[in-house]
């Protein structure tokens, strides 16, 4: 309840308020990470855990599930496919250097993940030393690592209360950051589509977080971990991969990579080189397609620890996973149906043809001029 109250008062007035709160919620976790790192590496057995962390297992790279998990982690940490990046970027100035922002964000994300590994495995080495068990037996996969193993390790340290408070405050701020981003994507998208929501933002945000609370209360029941694991597996893998794959294909081959790079040149003053063109048109689509295919081919019924989910739970999970991308073919068919044309191919051609490029660029120029005055949000202009 407290978390959602904080989220509500951070988002109810718009991006201006949440932008101020994020200065704290984004910086504080790094302070705690460095504190925990210093404490972790000074514990007995820490070197054992760090050595285990830095020892690569090349054989694991042969497993498709490893690549699938890595792709899912990238989606979670960087945010493509969730709508968060588009929602926040719509508040940028027209000439904002998104190229630099993308490189900086990706670099910081990788460094943060690498640093977090030292924080976690130094403590796992300490736990292994204390219990006399190998590290692979001490570590747990999934939420158990953060909510069970690490708190158990903190409880054995001198000053356990202080360390636990600092650690869970860090988790709180990380959760707030994630909630801010995901919620703002929903609020911005629906507000742009339905003006009544924009006019009644405070009420809509309150209803949204009440819905969050009701769903979250289900996770607090005896079977809460089973439900959360079901949501993690079926709510984040296939839907995200398919959505981002479709986005990559549409941008590269329907909207056109030339138009896309020209848009970037107009915004930044330079055209992305051949490396980025290859990534957008070849690398990303092929990689995503392989991930989608491997996730279907290597699909295994869901299991959490010793509990095997019933068949109906897996069937419902597959339906749930694909429902998130069902809007793509539905809206596509609706758009095709509404087009003018005598034949199906004529309608398809019109549906796949981008809006008049010159008119769009004139509209973009108008948008840039209005945004520079600071009086209007980017989504208020229909291109």
mmCIF file of C-alpha atoms in Angstrom:
data_model
loop_
_atom_site.group_PDB
_atom_site.id
_atom_site.type_symbol
_atom_site.label_atom_id
_atom_site.label_comp_id
_atom_site.label_asym_id
_atom_site.label_seq_id
_atom_site.Cartn_x
_atom_site.Cartn_y
_atom_site.Cartn_z
ATOM 1 C CA UNK A 1 0.000 0.000 0.000
ATOM 2 C CA UNK A 2 2.767 2.453 0.983
ATOM 3 C CA UNK A 3 4.633 1.836 -2.283
ATOM 4 C CA UNK A 4 1.570 2.599 -4.389
ATOM 5 C CA UNK A 5 0.797 5.730 -2.360
ATOM 6 C CA UNK A 6 4.334 6.965 -3.068
ATOM 7 C CA UNK A 7 3.937 6.092 -6.751
ATOM 8 C CA UNK A 8 0.603 7.882 -6.950
ATOM 9 C CA UNK A 9 1.847 11.168 -5.527
ATOM 10 C CA UNK A 10 4.915 10.939 -7.773
ATOM 11 C CA UNK A 11 2.902 10.476 -10.982
ATOM 12 C CA UNK A 12 -0.463 12.144 -10.476
ATOM 13 C CA UNK A 13 0.732 15.568 -11.651
ATOM 14 C CA UNK A 14 2.759 14.339 -14.603
ATOM 15 C CA UNK A 15 6.360 13.907 -15.610
ATOM 16 C CA UNK A 16 7.514 17.050 -13.810
ATOM 17 C CA UNK A 17 6.866 15.547 -10.386
ATOM 18 C CA UNK A 18 8.161 12.039 -11.138
ATOM 19 C CA UNK A 19 11.261 13.534 -12.769
ATOM 20 C CA UNK A 20 12.222 15.114 -9.455
ATOM 21 C CA UNK A 21 11.615 11.919 -7.481
ATOM 22 C CA UNK A 22 13.702 9.865 -9.926
ATOM 23 C CA UNK A 23 16.793 11.886 -9.048
ATOM 24 C CA UNK A 24 16.709 10.148 -5.669
ATOM 25 C CA UNK A 25 15.369 6.727 -6.683
ATOM 26 C CA UNK A 26 17.963 6.418 -9.476
ATOM 27 C CA UNK A 27 21.028 7.584 -7.527
ATOM 28 C CA UNK A 28 20.373 6.007 -4.116
ATOM 29 C CA UNK A 29 20.664 2.365 -5.354
ATOM 30 C CA UNK A 30 24.163 3.090 -6.686
ATOM 31 C CA UNK A 31 25.228 4.468 -3.316
ATOM 32 C CA UNK A 32 23.926 1.314 -1.623
ATOM 33 C CA UNK A 33 25.535 -0.941 -4.240
ATOM 34 C CA UNK A 34 28.970 0.543 -3.565
ATOM 35 C CA UNK A 35 28.434 0.281 0.201
ATOM 36 C CA UNK A 36 27.387 -3.370 -0.103
ATOM 37 C CA UNK A 37 30.289 -4.041 -2.469
ATOM 38 C CA UNK A 38 32.820 -2.706 0.024
ATOM 39 C CA UNK A 39 31.217 -4.729 2.801
ATOM 40 C CA UNK A 40 30.947 -7.843 0.653
ATOM 41 C CA UNK A 41 34.561 -7.993 -0.519
ATOM 42 C CA UNK A 42 35.788 -7.661 3.072
ATOM 43 C CA UNK A 43 33.871 -10.750 4.227
ATOM 44 C CA UNK A 44 35.663 -14.098 4.695
ATOM 45 C CA UNK A 45 35.182 -16.298 1.638
ATOM 46 C CA UNK A 46 34.337 -13.364 -0.656
ATOM 47 C CA UNK A 47 37.246 -14.189 -2.960
ATOM 48 C CA UNK A 48 35.785 -17.659 -3.475
ATOM 49 C CA UNK A 49 32.479 -16.226 -4.634
ATOM 50 C CA UNK A 50 34.112 -13.652 -6.910
ATOM 51 C CA UNK A 51 36.308 -16.344 -8.486
ATOM 52 C CA UNK A 52 33.178 -18.418 -9.141
ATOM 53 C CA UNK A 53 31.487 -15.356 -10.679
ATOM 54 C CA UNK A 54 34.397 -14.615 -13.026
ATOM 55 C CA UNK A 55 34.889 -18.232 -14.153
ATOM 56 C CA UNK A 56 33.070 -18.647 -17.490
ATOM 57 C CA UNK A 57 31.275 -21.850 -18.427
ATOM 58 C CA UNK A 58 31.497 -21.956 -22.215
ATOM 59 C CA UNK A 59 29.293 -25.046 -22.404
ATOM 60 C CA UNK A 60 26.323 -23.029 -21.137
ATOM 61 C CA UNK A 61 26.451 -20.863 -24.267
ATOM 62 C CA UNK A 62 25.287 -23.878 -26.266
ATOM 63 C CA UNK A 63 21.922 -23.843 -24.487
ATOM 64 C CA UNK A 64 19.229 -21.736 -26.209
ATOM 65 C CA UNK A 65 17.605 -21.080 -22.835
ATOM 66 C CA UNK A 66 20.676 -19.117 -21.745
ATOM 67 C CA UNK A 67 20.395 -16.763 -24.718
ATOM 68 C CA UNK A 68 16.665 -16.472 -24.167
ATOM 69 C CA UNK A 69 17.192 -15.549 -20.512
ATOM 70 C CA UNK A 70 19.848 -13.033 -21.533
ATOM 71 C CA UNK A 71 17.502 -11.418 -24.058
ATOM 72 C CA UNK A 72 14.742 -11.232 -21.446
ATOM 73 C CA UNK A 73 17.165 -9.612 -19.009
ATOM 74 C CA UNK A 74 18.065 -6.978 -21.611
ATOM 75 C CA UNK A 75 14.385 -6.229 -22.152
ATOM 76 C CA UNK A 76 13.837 -5.834 -18.432
ATOM 77 C CA UNK A 77 16.884 -3.664 -17.808
ATOM 78 C CA UNK A 78 16.783 -1.433 -20.910
ATOM 79 C CA UNK A 79 13.034 -1.397 -21.496
ATOM 80 C CA UNK A 80 12.452 -2.038 -25.240
ATOM 81 C CA UNK A 81 9.017 -3.435 -25.968
ATOM 82 C CA UNK A 82 7.393 -2.085 -22.808
ATOM 83 C CA UNK A 83 6.547 1.358 -24.192
ATOM 84 C CA UNK A 84 8.566 3.054 -21.442
ATOM 85 C CA UNK A 85 11.232 4.422 -23.776
ATOM 86 C CA UNK A 86 8.686 5.877 -26.200
ATOM 87 C CA UNK A 87 6.654 7.396 -23.377
ATOM 88 C CA UNK A 88 9.619 9.144 -21.799
ATOM 89 C CA UNK A 89 11.237 10.137 -25.099
ATOM 90 C CA UNK A 90 8.036 11.878 -26.176
ATOM 91 C CA UNK A 91 8.850 14.523 -23.563
ATOM 92 C CA UNK A 92 12.293 15.239 -25.047
ATOM 93 C CA UNK A 93 13.134 18.223 -27.179
ATOM 94 C CA UNK A 94 13.141 17.499 -30.914
ATOM 95 C CA UNK A 95 16.944 17.796 -31.219
ATOM 96 C CA UNK A 96 17.742 15.817 -28.080
ATOM 97 C CA UNK A 97 20.817 13.632 -28.699
ATOM 98 C CA UNK A 98 19.142 10.220 -28.507
ATOM 99 C CA UNK A 99 22.253 8.616 -30.033
ATOM 100 C CA UNK A 100 24.378 9.612 -27.048
ATOM 101 C CA UNK A 101 21.577 8.764 -24.621
ATOM 102 C CA UNK A 102 21.219 5.251 -26.055
ATOM 103 C CA UNK A 103 24.957 4.526 -25.875
ATOM 104 C CA UNK A 104 25.299 5.985 -22.382
ATOM 105 C CA UNK A 105 22.261 4.138 -21.031
ATOM 106 C CA UNK A 106 23.390 0.796 -22.479
ATOM 107 C CA UNK A 107 26.917 1.246 -21.111
ATOM 108 C CA UNK A 108 25.712 2.190 -17.628
ATOM 109 C CA UNK A 109 23.299 -0.736 -17.667
ATOM 110 C CA UNK A 110 26.042 -3.235 -18.513
ATOM 111 C CA UNK A 111 28.396 -1.784 -15.901
ATOM 112 C CA UNK A 112 25.652 -1.866 -13.273
ATOM 113 C CA UNK A 113 24.867 -5.515 -13.991
ATOM 114 C CA UNK A 114 28.572 -6.390 -13.822
ATOM 115 C CA UNK A 115 28.972 -4.494 -10.540
ATOM 116 C CA UNK A 116 25.884 -6.160 -9.070
ATOM 117 C CA UNK A 117 27.464 -9.538 -9.771
ATOM 118 C CA UNK A 118 30.370 -8.692 -7.461
ATOM 119 C CA UNK A 119 27.929 -7.531 -4.768
ATOM 120 C CA UNK A 120 25.930 -10.766 -4.961
ATOM 121 C CA UNK A 121 28.704 -13.328 -5.390
ATOM 122 C CA UNK A 122 30.976 -11.877 -2.729
ATOM 123 C CA UNK A 123 28.164 -12.524 -0.229
ATOM 124 C CA UNK A 124 27.450 -15.957 -1.734
ATOM 125 C CA UNK A 125 31.117 -16.809 -1.198
ATOM 126 C CA UNK A 126 30.741 -15.729 2.411
ATOM 127 C CA UNK A 127 27.617 -17.901 2.784
ATOM 128 C CA UNK A 128 29.461 -20.844 1.242
ATOM 129 C CA UNK A 129 32.331 -20.372 3.674
ATOM 130 C CA UNK A 130 29.984 -20.146 6.646
ATOM 131 C CA UNK A 131 27.842 -23.146 5.715
ATOM 132 C CA UNK A 132 30.546 -25.338 4.197
ATOM 133 C CA UNK A 133 28.466 -25.910 1.055
ATOM 134 C CA UNK A 134 29.506 -25.270 -2.575
ATOM 135 C CA UNK A 135 28.414 -21.953 -4.046
ATOM 136 C CA UNK A 136 26.091 -23.541 -6.600
ATOM 137 C CA UNK A 137 24.156 -25.073 -3.698
ATOM 138 C CA UNK A 138 23.992 -21.808 -1.771
ATOM 139 C CA UNK A 139 22.719 -19.734 -4.692
ATOM 140 C CA UNK A 140 19.079 -19.759 -5.707
ATOM 141 C CA UNK A 141 17.604 -18.849 -9.053
ATOM 142 C CA UNK A 142 14.927 -16.188 -9.348
ATOM 143 C CA UNK A 143 13.368 -14.109 -6.556
ATOM 144 C CA UNK A 144 14.719 -16.445 -3.876
ATOM 145 C CA UNK A 145 18.222 -15.050 -4.354
ATOM 146 C CA UNK A 146 17.163 -11.516 -3.446
ATOM 147 C CA UNK A 147 14.426 -12.217 -0.917
ATOM 148 C CA UNK A 148 15.820 -15.319 0.820
ATOM 149 C CA UNK A 149 19.541 -15.983 0.325
ATOM 150 C CA UNK A 150 20.866 -12.415 0.508
ATOM 151 C CA UNK A 151 18.781 -11.428 3.585
ATOM 152 C CA UNK A 152 19.946 -14.651 5.298
ATOM 153 C CA UNK A 153 23.535 -13.605 4.646
ATOM 154 C CA UNK A 154 22.910 -10.108 5.996
ATOM 155 C CA UNK A 155 21.370 -11.597 9.141
ATOM 156 C CA UNK A 156 24.677 -13.310 10.005
ATOM 157 C CA UNK A 157 26.741 -10.120 9.776
ATOM 158 C CA UNK A 158 27.517 -7.720 12.626
ATOM 159 C CA UNK A 159 25.050 -4.833 12.505
ATOM 160 C CA UNK A 160 22.559 -6.990 10.613
ATOM 161 C CA UNK A 161 19.666 -4.603 11.251
ATOM 162 C CA UNK A 162 21.400 -1.642 9.612
ATOM 163 C CA UNK A 163 22.533 -3.679 6.621
ATOM 164 C CA UNK A 164 19.053 -5.114 6.141
ATOM 165 C CA UNK A 165 17.433 -1.670 6.272
ATOM 166 C CA UNK A 166 19.872 -0.314 3.680
ATOM 167 C CA UNK A 167 19.382 -3.333 1.416
ATOM 168 C CA UNK A 168 15.590 -3.262 1.460
ATOM 169 C CA UNK A 169 15.542 0.520 0.985
ATOM 170 C CA UNK A 170 17.549 -0.099 -2.175
ATOM 171 C CA UNK A 171 14.997 -2.687 -3.321
ATOM 172 C CA UNK A 172 12.211 -0.208 -2.561
ATOM 173 C CA UNK A 173 13.766 2.530 -4.707
ATOM 174 C CA UNK A 174 14.446 0.068 -7.536
ATOM 175 C CA UNK A 175 10.829 -1.057 -7.397
ATOM 176 C CA UNK A 176 9.633 2.549 -7.446
ATOM 177 C CA UNK A 177 11.750 3.248 -10.534
ATOM 178 C CA UNK A 178 10.295 0.259 -12.357
ATOM 179 C CA UNK A 179 6.768 1.191 -11.334
ATOM 180 C CA UNK A 180 7.279 4.797 -12.479
ATOM 181 C CA UNK A 181 8.415 3.703 -15.931
ATOM 182 C CA UNK A 182 5.806 1.033 -16.566
ATOM 183 C CA UNK A 183 2.970 3.173 -15.234
ATOM 184 C CA UNK A 184 4.002 6.260 -17.192
ATOM 185 C CA UNK A 185 3.999 4.194 -20.396
ATOM 186 C CA UNK A 186 0.388 3.161 -19.732
ATOM 187 C CA UNK A 187 -0.708 6.642 -18.659
ATOM 188 C CA UNK A 188 0.943 8.458 -21.574
ATOM 189 C CA UNK A 189 -0.278 5.989 -24.204
ATOM 190 C CA UNK A 190 -3.887 5.993 -23.042
ATOM 191 C CA UNK A 191 -3.903 9.758 -22.413
ATOM 192 C CA UNK A 192 -2.811 10.396 -26.001
ATOM 193 C CA UNK A 193 -5.527 8.094 -27.314
ATOM 194 C CA UNK A 194 -8.334 9.180 -24.973
ATOM 195 C CA UNK A 195 -8.344 12.900 -24.057
ATOM 196 C CA UNK A 196 -10.777 12.278 -21.194
ATOM 197 C CA UNK A 197 -8.001 10.412 -19.369
ATOM 198 C CA UNK A 198 -5.637 13.343 -19.829
ATOM 199 C CA UNK A 199 -8.231 15.717 -18.382
ATOM 200 C CA UNK A 200 -8.779 13.418 -15.401
ATOM 201 C CA UNK A 201 -5.225 12.169 -14.899
ATOM 202 C CA UNK A 202 -5.424 12.178 -11.081
ATOM 203 C CA UNK A 203 -8.473 9.888 -11.068
ATOM 204 C CA UNK A 204 -7.066 7.546 -13.707
ATOM 205 C CA UNK A 205 -3.718 7.200 -11.905
ATOM 206 C CA UNK A 206 -5.558 6.419 -8.657
ATOM 207 C CA UNK A 207 -7.641 3.710 -10.355
ATOM 208 C CA UNK A 208 -4.524 2.281 -11.999
ATOM 209 C CA UNK A 209 -2.686 1.882 -8.703
ATOM 210 C CA UNK A 210 -5.767 0.444 -7.013
ATOM 211 C CA UNK A 211 -5.734 -2.207 -9.745
ATOM 212 C CA UNK A 212 -2.012 -2.778 -9.084
ATOM 213 C CA UNK A 213 -2.757 -3.198 -5.379
ATOM 214 C CA UNK A 214 -5.503 -5.756 -5.977
ATOM 215 C CA UNK A 215 -3.255 -7.795 -8.265
ATOM 216 C CA UNK A 216 -0.358 -7.481 -5.822
ATOM 217 C CA UNK A 217 -2.477 -8.768 -2.947
ATOM 218 C CA UNK A 218 -2.863 -12.049 -4.831
ATOM 219 C CA UNK A 219 0.936 -12.430 -4.668
ATOM 220 C CA UNK A 220 0.742 -12.257 -0.862
ATOM 221 C CA UNK A 221 -1.311 -15.438 -0.590
ATOM 222 C CA UNK A 222 0.086 -18.918 0.042
ATOM 223 C CA UNK A 223 0.356 -19.574 -3.678
ATOM 224 C CA UNK A 224 1.653 -16.087 -4.410
ATOM 225 C CA UNK A 225 5.102 -17.255 -5.479
ATOM 226 C CA UNK A 226 3.552 -19.717 -7.922
ATOM 227 C CA UNK A 227 1.440 -16.962 -9.470
ATOM 228 C CA UNK A 228 4.394 -14.589 -9.647
ATOM 229 C CA UNK A 229 6.551 -17.226 -11.336
ATOM 230 C CA UNK A 230 3.725 -17.881 -13.815
ATOM 231 C CA UNK A 231 3.531 -14.155 -14.612
ATOM 232 C CA UNK A 232 7.312 -13.834 -14.938
ATOM 233 C CA UNK A 233 7.583 -16.729 -17.395
ATOM 234 C CA UNK A 234 4.475 -16.195 -19.507
ATOM 235 C CA UNK A 235 4.139 -12.444 -19.204
ATOM 236 C CA UNK A 236 7.597 -11.407 -20.342
ATOM 237 C CA UNK A 237 9.106 -13.815 -22.845
ATOM 238 C CA UNK A 238 7.106 -14.494 -25.998
ATOM 239 C CA UNK A 239 5.086 -11.294 -25.980
ATOM 240 C CA UNK A 240 8.150 -9.072 -25.687
ATOM 241 C CA UNK A 241 10.172 -10.962 -28.286
ATOM 242 C CA UNK A 242 7.345 -10.953 -30.837
ATOM 243 C CA UNK A 243 6.453 -7.295 -30.236
ATOM 244 C CA UNK A 244 10.031 -6.081 -30.618
ATOM 245 C CA UNK A 245 10.565 -8.308 -33.670
ATOM 246 C CA UNK A 246 7.496 -6.786 -35.353
ATOM 247 C CA UNK A 247 8.712 -3.311 -34.434
ATOM 248 C CA UNK A 248 12.132 -3.984 -35.967
ATOM 249 C CA UNK A 249 10.580 -5.356 -39.165
ATOM 250 C CA UNK A 250 8.131 -2.470 -39.542
ATOM 251 C CA UNK A 251 10.774 0.215 -39.001
ATOM 252 C CA UNK A 252 13.338 -1.421 -41.295
ATOM 253 C CA UNK A 253 11.215 -2.734 -44.165
ATOM 254 C CA UNK A 254 7.805 -1.032 -44.134
ATOM 255 C CA UNK A 255 8.520 2.460 -42.892
ATOM 256 C CA UNK A 256 11.935 2.101 -44.501
ATOM 257 C CA UNK A 257 15.444 2.312 -43.141
ATOM 258 C CA UNK A 258 16.181 5.300 -45.397
ATOM 259 C CA UNK A 259 13.288 7.283 -43.956
ATOM 260 C CA UNK A 260 14.311 6.262 -40.455
ATOM 261 C CA UNK A 261 17.920 7.367 -40.868
ATOM 262 C CA UNK A 262 16.741 10.608 -42.489
ATOM 263 C CA UNK A 263 14.580 11.264 -39.423
ATOM 264 C CA UNK A 264 17.633 10.774 -37.225
ATOM 265 C CA UNK A 265 19.697 13.082 -39.440
ATOM 266 C CA UNK A 266 17.033 15.775 -39.147
ATOM 267 C CA UNK A 267 17.054 15.457 -35.367
ATOM 268 C CA UNK A 268 20.785 15.048 -34.710
ATOM 269 C CA UNK A 269 22.479 16.578 -37.732
ATOM 270 C CA UNK A 270 24.220 13.377 -38.875
ATOM 271 C CA UNK A 271 23.213 10.068 -40.458
ATOM 272 C CA UNK A 272 23.924 6.770 -38.659
ATOM 273 C CA UNK A 273 26.595 4.679 -40.369
ATOM 274 C CA UNK A 274 26.476 1.301 -42.023
ATOM 275 C CA UNK A 275 26.981 -0.578 -38.733
ATOM 276 C CA UNK A 276 23.656 0.633 -37.366
ATOM 277 C CA UNK A 277 21.883 -0.061 -40.651
ATOM 278 C CA UNK A 278 23.096 -3.668 -40.570
ATOM 279 C CA UNK A 279 22.029 -4.036 -36.938
ATOM 280 C CA UNK A 280 18.545 -2.663 -37.647
ATOM 281 C CA UNK A 281 17.883 -4.561 -40.884
ATOM 282 C CA UNK A 282 19.788 -7.821 -40.348
ATOM 283 C CA UNK A 283 21.213 -8.343 -36.874
ATOM 284 C CA UNK A 284 18.239 -7.486 -34.670
ATOM 285 C CA UNK A 285 15.513 -9.197 -36.776
ATOM 286 C CA UNK A 286 17.514 -12.420 -37.211
ATOM 287 C CA UNK A 287 18.509 -12.580 -33.550
ATOM 288 C CA UNK A 288 14.950 -11.938 -32.374
ATOM 289 C CA UNK A 289 13.517 -14.474 -34.821
ATOM 290 C CA UNK A 290 15.976 -17.118 -33.612
ATOM 291 C CA UNK A 291 15.042 -16.353 -30.009
ATOM 292 C CA UNK A 292 11.332 -16.697 -30.790
ATOM 293 C CA UNK A 293 11.830 -19.969 -32.662
ATOM 294 C CA UNK A 294 14.078 -21.457 -29.979
ATOM 295 C CA UNK A 295 11.651 -20.464 -27.219
ATOM 296 C CA UNK A 296 8.879 -22.387 -28.991
ATOM 297 C CA UNK A 297 11.033 -25.367 -29.968
ATOM 298 C CA UNK A 298 12.573 -25.758 -26.512
ATOM 299 C CA UNK A 299 9.371 -25.025 -24.615
ATOM 300 C CA UNK A 300 9.036 -26.942 -21.365
ATOM 301 C CA UNK A 301 5.990 -27.013 -19.074
ATOM 302 C CA UNK A 302 6.403 -24.596 -16.192
ATOM 303 C CA UNK A 303 7.906 -25.826 -12.934
ATOM 304 C CA UNK A 304 8.754 -23.907 -9.761
ATOM 305 C CA UNK A 305 11.169 -25.800 -7.528
ATOM 306 C CA UNK A 306 9.406 -29.152 -6.913
ATOM 307 C CA UNK A 307 5.952 -27.975 -7.994
ATOM 308 C CA UNK A 308 4.882 -28.902 -11.532
ATOM 309 C CA UNK A 309 2.161 -26.649 -12.926
ATOM 310 C CA UNK A 310 -0.965 -28.391 -14.286
ATOM 311 C CA UNK A 311 -1.607 -28.483 -18.021
ATOM 312 C CA UNK A 312 -4.407 -25.921 -17.829
ATOM 313 C CA UNK A 313 -2.038 -23.436 -16.175
ATOM 314 C CA UNK A 314 0.426 -23.824 -19.052
ATOM 315 C CA UNK A 315 -2.306 -23.503 -21.685
ATOM 316 C CA UNK A 316 -3.649 -20.398 -19.981
ATOM 317 C CA UNK A 317 -0.093 -19.053 -19.790
ATOM 318 C CA UNK A 318 0.446 -19.465 -23.533
ATOM 319 C CA UNK A 319 -2.854 -17.696 -24.240
ATOM 320 C CA UNK A 320 -1.874 -14.956 -21.803
ATOM 321 C CA UNK A 321 1.552 -14.552 -23.415
ATOM 322 C CA UNK A 322 0.160 -14.271 -26.942
ATOM 323 C CA UNK A 323 -2.710 -11.988 -25.906
ATOM 324 C CA UNK A 324 -0.262 -9.136 -25.348
ATOM 325 C CA UNK A 325 0.634 -9.131 -29.049
ATOM 326 C CA UNK A 326 -2.840 -9.937 -30.367
ATOM 327 C CA UNK A 327 -3.413 -6.222 -30.984
ATOM 328 C CA UNK A 328 -0.813 -6.313 -33.780
ATOM 329 C CA UNK A 329 -2.809 -8.533 -36.206
ATOM 330 C CA UNK A 330 -6.169 -7.161 -35.003
ATOM 331 C CA UNK A 331 -5.241 -3.524 -35.630
ATOM 332 C CA UNK A 332 -3.488 -4.545 -38.850
ATOM 333 C CA UNK A 333 -6.616 -6.231 -40.201
ATOM 334 C CA UNK A 334 -8.788 -3.310 -39.102
ATOM 335 C CA UNK A 335 -6.469 -0.822 -40.823
ATOM 336 C CA UNK A 336 -6.478 -2.931 -43.996
ATOM 337 C CA UNK A 337 -10.285 -3.167 -43.925
ATOM 338 C CA UNK A 338 -10.724 0.612 -43.580
ATOM 339 C CA UNK A 339 -8.488 1.444 -46.546
ATOM 340 C CA UNK A 340 -9.919 2.545 -49.874
ATOM 341 C CA UNK A 341 -9.326 0.231 -52.808
ATOM 342 C CA UNK A 342 -10.994 -2.155 -55.212
ATOM 343 C CA UNK A 343 -8.920 -5.225 -54.442
ATOM 344 C CA UNK A 344 -7.314 -6.771 -51.391
ATOM 345 C CA UNK A 345 -3.845 -6.021 -52.749
ATOM 346 C CA UNK A 346 -4.741 -2.340 -53.252
ATOM 347 C CA UNK A 347 -5.924 -2.083 -49.676
ATOM 348 C CA UNK A 348 -2.818 -3.876 -48.440
ATOM 349 C CA UNK A 349 -0.563 -1.524 -50.408
ATOM 350 C CA UNK A 350 -2.300 1.524 -48.956
ATOM 351 C CA UNK A 351 -2.189 0.104 -45.441
ATOM 352 C CA UNK A 352 1.560 -0.535 -45.683
ATOM 353 C CA UNK A 353 2.381 2.838 -47.248
ATOM 354 C CA UNK A 354 3.704 5.414 -44.730
ATOM 355 C CA UNK A 355 2.015 8.784 -44.520
ATOM 356 C CA UNK A 356 3.094 11.383 -47.057
ATOM 357 C CA UNK A 357 6.733 11.931 -46.199
ATOM 358 C CA UNK A 358 6.942 15.588 -47.132
ATOM 359 C CA UNK A 359 3.796 16.458 -45.214
ATOM 360 C CA UNK A 360 5.084 14.465 -42.272
ATOM 361 C CA UNK A 361 8.322 16.402 -42.297
ATOM 362 C CA UNK A 362 6.485 19.700 -42.428
ATOM 363 C CA UNK A 363 4.438 18.532 -39.444
ATOM 364 C CA UNK A 364 7.638 17.539 -37.675
ATOM 365 C CA UNK A 365 8.979 21.029 -38.255
ATOM 366 C CA UNK A 366 5.803 22.496 -36.785
ATOM 367 C CA UNK A 367 6.100 20.159 -33.832
ATOM 368 C CA UNK A 368 9.714 21.218 -33.274
ATOM 369 C CA UNK A 369 8.797 24.901 -33.300
ATOM 370 C CA UNK A 370 5.945 24.429 -30.833
ATOM 371 C CA UNK A 371 7.951 22.187 -28.530
ATOM 372 C CA UNK A 372 10.793 24.693 -28.470
ATOM 373 C CA UNK A 373 8.373 27.176 -26.931
ATOM 374 C CA UNK A 374 7.704 24.670 -24.123
ATOM 375 C CA UNK A 375 3.945 24.969 -24.375
ATOM 376 C CA UNK A 376 2.927 21.573 -25.695
ATOM 377 C CA UNK A 377 3.680 17.902 -25.262
ATOM 378 C CA UNK A 378 4.893 16.015 -28.306
ATOM 379 C CA UNK A 379 1.974 13.622 -28.246
ATOM 380 C CA UNK A 380 -0.504 16.514 -28.517
ATOM 381 C CA UNK A 381 0.392 16.928 -32.212
ATOM 382 C CA UNK A 382 -1.068 14.507 -34.741
ATOM 383 C CA UNK A 383 1.538 13.813 -37.413
#
